[in-house]
Amino acid sequence: MKPKKRKLLDLLMLFLLLSGIGILAYPFVSDALNNYLDQQIISHYQQQAVKENEEVMAKIQENMTKKNQQLAKEGGNPGADPFTKKKEPAKKDRTYFEKHTIGILTIPKINVNLPIFDQTTMKLLEKGACLLEGTEN
């Protein structure tokens, strides 16, 4: 009778030990699993965005190549000051910035993401990096 009682007590202690370890490990395991699932979702949407964006970027690249060829034929002036243009009225709406955005500059070391705009104005420089007129992309 005693060995049977001892075996039952050993099983109960093992069950309590494993339950305690499981309860203590739950937050860490749950956090790791959630991080993994979040990364999978982010990866999926980034791949989807890249596929959708490839066609648009190809058209923009084609237009910029044509513009660069035109500048080369006309003898573009890469040293000209882009800030001596006439002042345009301030355009702060979101579509204005989206219309002129051609890419994103990411610097992970300092955790910075800046939009790259297709022309250089003071308003655009306040929001991100700009492509200098007369230079190639």
mmCIF file of C-alpha atoms in Angstrom:
data_model
loop_
_atom_site.group_PDB
_atom_site.id
_atom_site.type_symbol
_atom_site.label_atom_id
_atom_site.label_comp_id
_atom_site.label_asym_id
_atom_site.label_seq_id
_atom_site.Cartn_x
_atom_site.Cartn_y
_atom_site.Cartn_z
ATOM 1 C CA MET A 1 0.000 0.000 0.000
ATOM 2 C CA LYS A 2 2.809 2.435 0.850
ATOM 3 C CA PRO A 3 4.618 2.156 -2.529
ATOM 4 C CA LYS A 4 1.326 2.863 -4.308
ATOM 5 C CA LYS A 5 0.722 5.917 -2.107
ATOM 6 C CA ARG A 6 4.295 7.091 -2.722
ATOM 7 C CA LYS A 7 3.875 6.731 -6.489
ATOM 8 C CA LEU A 8 0.661 8.741 -6.407
ATOM 9 C CA LEU A 9 2.357 11.468 -4.351
ATOM 10 C CA ASP A 10 5.310 11.563 -6.807
ATOM 11 C CA LEU A 11 2.928 11.951 -9.757
ATOM 12 C CA LEU A 12 1.066 14.739 -7.965
ATOM 13 C CA MET A 13 4.327 16.607 -7.230
ATOM 14 C CA LEU A 14 5.479 16.167 -10.848
ATOM 15 C CA PHE A 15 2.145 17.512 -12.088
ATOM 16 C CA LEU A 16 2.379 20.541 -9.761
ATOM 17 C CA LEU A 17 5.988 21.207 -10.815
ATOM 18 C CA LEU A 18 5.149 21.068 -14.526
ATOM 19 C CA SER A 19 2.055 23.225 -13.984
ATOM 20 C CA GLY A 20 4.129 25.850 -12.149
ATOM 21 C CA ILE A 21 6.769 25.893 -14.883
ATOM 22 C CA GLY A 22 4.028 26.226 -17.506
ATOM 23 C CA ILE A 23 2.393 29.110 -15.665
ATOM 24 C CA LEU A 24 5.712 30.931 -15.252
ATOM 25 C CA ALA A 25 6.722 30.358 -18.894
ATOM 26 C CA TYR A 26 3.360 31.366 -20.390
ATOM 27 C CA PRO A 27 4.067 35.132 -20.770
ATOM 28 C CA PHE A 28 7.391 34.489 -22.499
ATOM 29 C CA VAL A 29 6.033 31.822 -24.827
ATOM 30 C CA SER A 30 2.945 33.897 -25.615
ATOM 31 C CA ASP A 31 5.055 36.988 -26.367
ATOM 32 C CA ALA A 32 7.408 35.032 -28.638
ATOM 33 C CA LEU A 33 4.488 33.471 -30.510
ATOM 34 C CA ASN A 34 2.742 36.833 -30.962
ATOM 35 C CA ASN A 35 5.967 38.437 -32.220
ATOM 36 C CA TYR A 36 6.428 35.616 -34.717
ATOM 37 C CA LEU A 37 2.854 35.932 -35.988
ATOM 38 C CA ASP A 38 3.180 39.730 -36.256
ATOM 39 C CA GLN A 39 6.368 39.353 -38.298
ATOM 40 C CA GLN A 40 4.616 36.910 -40.629
ATOM 41 C CA ILE A 41 1.752 39.369 -41.167
ATOM 42 C CA ILE A 42 4.150 42.271 -41.775
ATOM 43 C CA SER A 43 6.180 40.186 -44.214
ATOM 44 C CA HIS A 44 3.037 39.179 -46.113
ATOM 45 C CA TYR A 45 1.802 42.763 -46.474
ATOM 46 C CA GLN A 46 5.248 44.052 -47.460
ATOM 47 C CA GLN A 47 5.461 41.457 -50.228
ATOM 48 C CA GLN A 48 1.962 42.385 -51.373
ATOM 49 C CA ALA A 49 2.820 46.103 -51.374
ATOM 50 C CA VAL A 50 6.013 45.480 -53.352
ATOM 51 C CA LYS A 51 4.084 43.573 -56.023
ATOM 52 C CA GLU A 52 1.476 46.329 -56.318
ATOM 53 C CA ASN A 53 4.109 49.050 -56.325
ATOM 54 C CA GLU A 54 6.388 47.535 -59.006
ATOM 55 C CA GLU A 55 4.222 48.679 -61.923
ATOM 56 C CA VAL A 56 3.839 52.208 -60.593
ATOM 57 C CA MET A 57 7.556 52.511 -59.901
ATOM 58 C CA ALA A 58 8.384 51.165 -63.389
ATOM 59 C CA LYS A 59 6.247 53.921 -64.946
ATOM 60 C CA ILE A 60 7.862 56.586 -62.770
ATOM 61 C CA GLN A 61 11.320 55.238 -63.613
ATOM 62 C CA GLU A 62 10.472 55.295 -67.326
ATOM 63 C CA ASN A 63 9.275 58.916 -67.092
ATOM 64 C CA MET A 64 12.400 59.943 -65.188
ATOM 65 C CA THR A 65 14.623 58.193 -67.746
ATOM 66 C CA LYS A 66 12.882 60.098 -70.547
ATOM 67 C CA LYS A 67 13.305 63.336 -68.616
ATOM 68 C CA ASN A 68 17.012 62.590 -68.060
ATOM 69 C CA GLN A 69 17.477 61.880 -71.776
ATOM 70 C CA GLN A 70 15.714 65.128 -72.612
ATOM 71 C CA LEU A 71 17.952 67.009 -70.169
ATOM 72 C CA ALA A 72 21.032 65.389 -71.713
ATOM 73 C CA LYS A 73 19.935 66.477 -75.216
ATOM 74 C CA GLU A 74 19.132 70.009 -74.091
ATOM 75 C CA GLY A 75 22.340 70.276 -72.094
ATOM 76 C CA GLY A 76 20.755 70.348 -68.650
ATOM 77 C CA ASN A 77 22.244 72.639 -66.057
ATOM 78 C CA PRO A 78 23.008 70.489 -62.990
ATOM 79 C CA GLY A 79 24.735 73.370 -61.217
ATOM 80 C CA ALA A 80 21.709 75.668 -61.312
ATOM 81 C CA ASP A 81 20.248 76.761 -58.023
ATOM 82 C CA PRO A 82 16.821 75.123 -57.676
ATOM 83 C CA PHE A 83 15.767 77.673 -55.057
ATOM 84 C CA THR A 84 15.803 80.693 -57.374
ATOM 85 C CA LYS A 85 12.454 79.782 -58.926
ATOM 86 C CA LYS A 86 9.320 81.822 -58.480
ATOM 87 C CA LYS A 87 7.588 81.232 -55.210
ATOM 88 C CA GLU A 88 4.635 78.912 -55.551
ATOM 89 C CA PRO A 89 1.664 79.143 -53.228
ATOM 90 C CA ALA A 90 2.022 76.905 -50.203
ATOM 91 C CA LYS A 91 0.540 73.497 -50.917
ATOM 92 C CA LYS A 92 0.321 71.487 -47.752
ATOM 93 C CA ASP A 93 -2.349 68.965 -48.570
ATOM 94 C CA ARG A 94 -1.469 65.291 -48.483
ATOM 95 C CA THR A 95 -2.124 64.657 -52.180
ATOM 96 C CA TYR A 96 0.514 67.233 -53.118
ATOM 97 C CA PHE A 97 3.154 65.310 -51.175
ATOM 98 C CA GLU A 98 1.916 61.945 -52.461
ATOM 99 C CA LYS A 99 2.011 63.227 -56.049
ATOM 100 C CA HIS A 100 5.664 64.208 -55.768
ATOM 101 C CA THR A 101 6.875 61.191 -53.748
ATOM 102 C CA ILE A 102 9.075 58.798 -55.762
ATOM 103 C CA GLY A 103 10.521 56.647 -52.996
ATOM 104 C CA ILE A 104 11.490 56.257 -49.368
ATOM 105 C CA LEU A 105 14.931 56.668 -47.831
ATOM 106 C CA THR A 106 15.363 54.325 -44.854
ATOM 107 C CA ILE A 107 18.284 54.577 -42.429
ATOM 108 C CA PRO A 108 17.790 51.747 -39.909
ATOM 109 C CA LYS A 109 20.881 52.612 -37.832
ATOM 110 C CA ILE A 110 19.221 55.824 -36.623
ATOM 111 C CA ASN A 111 15.623 54.648 -37.189
ATOM 112 C CA VAL A 112 14.723 57.259 -39.843
ATOM 113 C CA ASN A 113 12.330 56.978 -42.796
ATOM 114 C CA LEU A 114 12.186 59.953 -45.190
ATOM 115 C CA PRO A 115 10.170 60.362 -48.384
ATOM 116 C CA ILE A 116 12.103 61.212 -51.559
ATOM 117 C CA PHE A 117 10.437 63.858 -53.741
ATOM 118 C CA ASP A 118 10.858 64.371 -57.507
ATOM 119 C CA GLN A 119 11.555 68.106 -57.305
ATOM 120 C CA THR A 120 13.194 70.485 -54.872
ATOM 121 C CA THR A 121 11.157 73.131 -53.044
ATOM 122 C CA MET A 122 11.317 74.454 -49.514
ATOM 123 C CA LYS A 123 8.006 72.799 -48.577
ATOM 124 C CA LEU A 124 9.187 69.433 -49.862
ATOM 125 C CA LEU A 125 12.570 69.793 -48.136
ATOM 126 C CA GLU A 126 10.776 70.376 -44.852
ATOM 127 C CA LYS A 127 9.099 66.970 -45.233
ATOM 128 C CA GLY A 128 11.947 64.846 -46.656
ATOM 129 C CA ALA A 129 14.760 64.434 -49.188
ATOM 130 C CA CYS A 130 14.531 65.889 -52.703
ATOM 131 C CA LEU A 131 15.994 64.996 -56.081
ATOM 132 C CA LEU A 132 18.054 67.876 -57.461
ATOM 133 C CA GLU A 133 16.947 69.056 -60.869
ATOM 134 C CA GLY A 134 19.378 68.311 -63.676
ATOM 135 C CA THR A 135 20.818 65.244 -61.962
ATOM 136 C CA GLU A 136 20.206 61.612 -62.742
ATOM 137 C CA ASN A 137 18.328 59.361 -60.386
#
